[in-house]
Amino acid sequence: PLFKRLCIISVYGYASQFRYHFGWNVLDLAAITSGAAFSGVDYDENGKLVETHWEKAKNINSLTLLCPQRTADLTRNWNMTINHWLTFYVFYRFNPPKWMEKLFGNRGAKILITRVTAAIFHGVYVGYYIFFL
């Protein structure tokens, strides 16, 4: 019975993420339709338009999340706009204290503080802290 319960919980957990995929992709579609997602164009050497980019509001890479190569792919491709904000405003600008730098290294301390900031940003539920730490 325990193995069956664990299987059911893992299948439900996997399937429950699709509501977020659907919601974020509909939001992305709405931003593209309104023009708010426009992020630039590419031209070739002759000045001819090659490609138009509509990725400013993109918040999720569904395929990369469903088949990740590394665990870092999960955090980089889920809630991407918040991750960009956290990277720029917390990770790059934070100088860890010396004791934290000795304990985790410079990069490790910055990652820890960034993930704690993200966990605080999400709320007081224990699951967020377990994931981010």
PDB file of C-alpha atoms in Angstrom:
ATOM      1  CA  PRO A   1       0.000   0.000   0.000  1.00  0.00           C
ATOM      2  CA  LEU A   2       2.829   2.460   0.741  1.00  0.00           C
ATOM      3  CA  PHE A   3       4.461   1.947  -2.655  1.00  0.00           C
ATOM      4  CA  LYS A   4       1.098   2.392  -4.370  1.00  0.00           C
ATOM      5  CA  ARG A   5       0.473   5.623  -2.447  1.00  0.00           C
ATOM      6  CA  LEU A   6       3.904   6.953  -3.348  1.00  0.00           C
ATOM      7  CA  CYS A   7       3.274   6.168  -7.020  1.00  0.00           C
ATOM      8  CA  ILE A   8      -0.101   7.912  -6.936  1.00  0.00           C
ATOM      9  CA  ILE A   9       1.382  10.959  -5.205  1.00  0.00           C
ATOM     10  CA  SER A  10       4.223  11.226  -7.726  1.00  0.00           C
ATOM     11  CA  VAL A  11       1.851  10.897 -10.705  1.00  0.00           C
ATOM     12  CA  TYR A  12      -0.507  13.486  -9.226  1.00  0.00           C
ATOM     13  CA  GLY A  13       2.371  15.841  -8.485  1.00  0.00           C
ATOM     14  CA  TYR A  14       3.682  15.490 -12.019  1.00  0.00           C
ATOM     15  CA  ALA A  15       0.232  16.012 -13.550  1.00  0.00           C
ATOM     16  CA  SER A  16      -0.658  18.981 -11.346  1.00  0.00           C
ATOM     17  CA  GLN A  17       2.090  21.130 -12.866  1.00  0.00           C
ATOM     18  CA  PHE A  18       0.258  21.260 -16.194  1.00  0.00           C
ATOM     19  CA  ARG A  19      -2.255  23.782 -14.861  1.00  0.00           C
ATOM     20  CA  TYR A  20       0.660  26.171 -14.364  1.00  0.00           C
ATOM     21  CA  HIS A  21       2.017  25.389 -17.821  1.00  0.00           C
ATOM     22  CA  PHE A  22      -1.402  26.130 -19.308  1.00  0.00           C
ATOM     23  CA  GLY A  23      -1.875  29.343 -17.330  1.00  0.00           C
ATOM     24  CA  TRP A  24       1.548  30.751 -18.146  1.00  0.00           C
ATOM     25  CA  ASN A  25       1.271  29.839 -21.831  1.00  0.00           C
ATOM     26  CA  VAL A  26      -2.146  31.522 -22.052  1.00  0.00           C
ATOM     27  CA  LEU A  27      -0.660  34.597 -20.374  1.00  0.00           C
ATOM     28  CA  ASP A  28       2.212  34.511 -22.868  1.00  0.00           C
ATOM     29  CA  LEU A  29      -0.282  34.283 -25.735  1.00  0.00           C
ATOM     30  CA  ALA A  30      -2.205  37.274 -24.372  1.00  0.00           C
ATOM     31  CA  ALA A  31       0.996  39.310 -24.097  1.00  0.00           C
ATOM     32  CA  ILE A  32       2.003  38.395 -27.651  1.00  0.00           C
ATOM     33  CA  THR A  33      -1.468  39.281 -28.973  1.00  0.00           C
ATOM     34  CA  SER A  34      -1.421  42.677 -27.263  1.00  0.00           C
ATOM     35  CA  GLY A  35       2.136  43.411 -28.432  1.00  0.00           C
ATOM     36  CA  ALA A  36       3.512  43.632 -24.881  1.00  0.00           C
ATOM     37  CA  ALA A  37       5.810  40.633 -25.422  1.00  0.00           C
ATOM     38  CA  PHE A  38       7.784  42.198 -28.288  1.00  0.00           C
ATOM     39  CA  SER A  39      11.482  41.904 -27.520  1.00  0.00           C
ATOM     40  CA  GLY A  40      13.245  42.861 -30.755  1.00  0.00           C
ATOM     41  CA  VAL A  41      14.130  41.903 -34.301  1.00  0.00           C
ATOM     42  CA  ASP A  42      17.126  40.388 -36.077  1.00  0.00           C
ATOM     43  CA  TYR A  43      18.423  41.684 -39.399  1.00  0.00           C
ATOM     44  CA  ASP A  44      20.885  40.083 -41.788  1.00  0.00           C
ATOM     45  CA  GLU A  45      23.927  41.855 -43.276  1.00  0.00           C
ATOM     46  CA  ASN A  46      21.782  43.391 -46.043  1.00  0.00           C
ATOM     47  CA  GLY A  47      19.352  44.944 -43.591  1.00  0.00           C
ATOM     48  CA  LYS A  48      16.604  42.466 -44.394  1.00  0.00           C
ATOM     49  CA  LEU A  49      14.371  41.331 -41.533  1.00  0.00           C
ATOM     50  CA  VAL A  50      15.259  37.767 -40.509  1.00  0.00           C
ATOM     51  CA  GLU A  51      13.304  37.100 -37.340  1.00  0.00           C
ATOM     52  CA  THR A  52      10.980  38.889 -34.923  1.00  0.00           C
ATOM     53  CA  HIS A  53      11.207  37.952 -31.231  1.00  0.00           C
ATOM     54  CA  TRP A  54       8.160  37.816 -28.950  1.00  0.00           C
ATOM     55  CA  GLU A  55       9.738  36.491 -25.744  1.00  0.00           C
ATOM     56  CA  LYS A  56       9.557  39.340 -23.241  1.00  0.00           C
ATOM     57  CA  ALA A  57       6.635  37.811 -21.324  1.00  0.00           C
ATOM     58  CA  LYS A  58       7.788  34.190 -21.629  1.00  0.00           C
ATOM     59  CA  ASN A  59       7.792  32.717 -18.168  1.00  0.00           C
ATOM     60  CA  ILE A  60       8.180  28.974 -18.713  1.00  0.00           C
ATOM     61  CA  ASN A  61       9.943  26.547 -21.066  1.00  0.00           C
ATOM     62  CA  SER A  62       7.598  23.579 -20.859  1.00  0.00           C
ATOM     63  CA  LEU A  63       9.641  21.095 -22.874  1.00  0.00           C
ATOM     64  CA  THR A  64      12.842  21.744 -20.939  1.00  0.00           C
ATOM     65  CA  LEU A  65      10.942  21.363 -17.671  1.00  0.00           C
ATOM     66  CA  LEU A  66       9.391  18.064 -18.682  1.00  0.00           C
ATOM     67  CA  CYS A  67      12.732  16.578 -19.817  1.00  0.00           C
ATOM     68  CA  PRO A  68      15.487  18.352 -17.847  1.00  0.00           C
ATOM     69  CA  GLN A  69      19.126  17.438 -18.420  1.00  0.00           C
ATOM     70  CA  ARG A  70      20.278  18.868 -15.063  1.00  0.00           C
ATOM     71  CA  THR A  71      18.557  20.036 -11.886  1.00  0.00           C
ATOM     72  CA  ALA A  72      19.600  23.606 -12.724  1.00  0.00           C
ATOM     73  CA  ASP A  73      17.304  23.413 -15.765  1.00  0.00           C
ATOM     74  CA  LEU A  74      14.333  23.243 -13.408  1.00  0.00           C
ATOM     75  CA  THR A  75      15.028  26.587 -11.746  1.00  0.00           C
ATOM     76  CA  ARG A  76      16.213  28.316 -14.931  1.00  0.00           C
ATOM     77  CA  ASN A  77      13.132  27.431 -16.959  1.00  0.00           C
ATOM     78  CA  TRP A  78      10.371  27.790 -14.375  1.00  0.00           C
ATOM     79  CA  ASN A  79       9.180  31.310 -13.498  1.00  0.00           C
ATOM     80  CA  MET A  80      11.898  32.775 -15.722  1.00  0.00           C
ATOM     81  CA  THR A  81      11.074  36.478 -15.298  1.00  0.00           C
ATOM     82  CA  ILE A  82      11.420  36.222 -11.520  1.00  0.00           C
ATOM     83  CA  ASN A  83      14.668  34.278 -11.950  1.00  0.00           C
ATOM     84  CA  HIS A  84      16.086  37.040 -14.161  1.00  0.00           C
ATOM     85  CA  TRP A  85      15.084  39.638 -11.584  1.00  0.00           C
ATOM     86  CA  LEU A  86      16.595  37.644  -8.711  1.00  0.00           C
ATOM     87  CA  THR A  87      19.794  37.052 -10.670  1.00  0.00           C
ATOM     88  CA  PHE A  88      20.286  40.735 -11.432  1.00  0.00           C
ATOM     89  CA  TYR A  89      19.122  42.339  -8.192  1.00  0.00           C
ATOM     90  CA  VAL A  90      20.163  39.742  -5.601  1.00  0.00           C
ATOM     91  CA  PHE A  91      22.835  37.374  -6.973  1.00  0.00           C
ATOM     92  CA  TYR A  92      25.042  39.922  -8.762  1.00  0.00           C
ATOM     93  CA  ARG A  93      24.667  42.683  -6.167  1.00  0.00           C
ATOM     94  CA  PHE A  94      25.024  40.703  -2.954  1.00  0.00           C
ATOM     95  CA  ASN A  95      28.396  40.554  -1.244  1.00  0.00           C
ATOM     96  CA  PRO A  96      28.254  37.729   1.305  1.00  0.00           C
ATOM     97  CA  PRO A  97      29.757  38.147   4.758  1.00  0.00           C
ATOM     98  CA  LYS A  98      33.175  36.593   5.310  1.00  0.00           C
ATOM     99  CA  TRP A  99      31.868  33.764   7.521  1.00  0.00           C
ATOM    100  CA  MET A 100      29.341  32.745   4.889  1.00  0.00           C
ATOM    101  CA  GLU A 101      31.956  32.951   2.156  1.00  0.00           C
ATOM    102  CA  LYS A 102      34.281  30.670   4.140  1.00  0.00           C
ATOM    103  CA  LEU A 103      31.477  28.204   4.769  1.00  0.00           C
ATOM    104  CA  PHE A 104      29.921  28.023   1.274  1.00  0.00           C
ATOM    105  CA  GLY A 105      32.350  29.843  -1.012  1.00  0.00           C
ATOM    106  CA  ASN A 106      31.481  33.094  -2.785  1.00  0.00           C
ATOM    107  CA  ARG A 107      29.201  31.568  -5.409  1.00  0.00           C
ATOM    108  CA  GLY A 108      27.552  29.145  -2.973  1.00  0.00           C
ATOM    109  CA  ALA A 109      26.755  31.944  -0.513  1.00  0.00           C
ATOM    110  CA  LYS A 110      25.258  34.066  -3.296  1.00  0.00           C
ATOM    111  CA  ILE A 111      23.123  31.138  -4.490  1.00  0.00           C
ATOM    112  CA  LEU A 112      21.950  30.436  -0.933  1.00  0.00           C
ATOM    113  CA  ILE A 113      20.952  34.069  -0.304  1.00  0.00           C
ATOM    114  CA  THR A 114      19.219  34.269  -3.683  1.00  0.00           C
ATOM    115  CA  ARG A 115      17.179  31.133  -2.984  1.00  0.00           C
ATOM    116  CA  VAL A 116      16.295  32.270   0.529  1.00  0.00           C
ATOM    117  CA  THR A 117      15.117  35.573  -0.975  1.00  0.00           C
ATOM    118  CA  ALA A 118      12.998  33.653  -3.493  1.00  0.00           C
ATOM    119  CA  ALA A 119      11.540  31.502  -0.717  1.00  0.00           C
ATOM    120  CA  ILE A 120      10.646  34.566   1.357  1.00  0.00           C
ATOM    121  CA  PHE A 121       9.175  36.176  -1.759  1.00  0.00           C
ATOM    122  CA  HIS A 122       6.892  33.167  -2.299  1.00  0.00           C
ATOM    123  CA  GLY A 123       5.476  33.045   1.216  1.00  0.00           C
ATOM    124  CA  VAL A 124       5.669  31.165   4.460  1.00  0.00           C
ATOM    125  CA  TYR A 125       4.824  27.650   3.256  1.00  0.00           C
ATOM    126  CA  VAL A 126       7.381  25.053   4.316  1.00  0.00           C
ATOM    127  CA  GLY A 127       7.522  23.397   0.867  1.00  0.00           C
ATOM    128  CA  TYR A 128       9.019  26.511  -0.711  1.00  0.00           C
ATOM    129  CA  TYR A 129      11.846  26.602   1.806  1.00  0.00           C
ATOM    130  CA  ILE A 130      12.575  22.919   1.329  1.00  0.00           C
ATOM    131  CA  PHE A 131      12.796  23.367  -2.463  1.00  0.00           C
ATOM    132  CA  PHE A 132      14.868  26.542  -2.433  1.00  0.00           C
ATOM    133  CA  LEU A 133      17.260  25.383   0.278  1.00  0.00           C
TER     134      LEU A 133
END
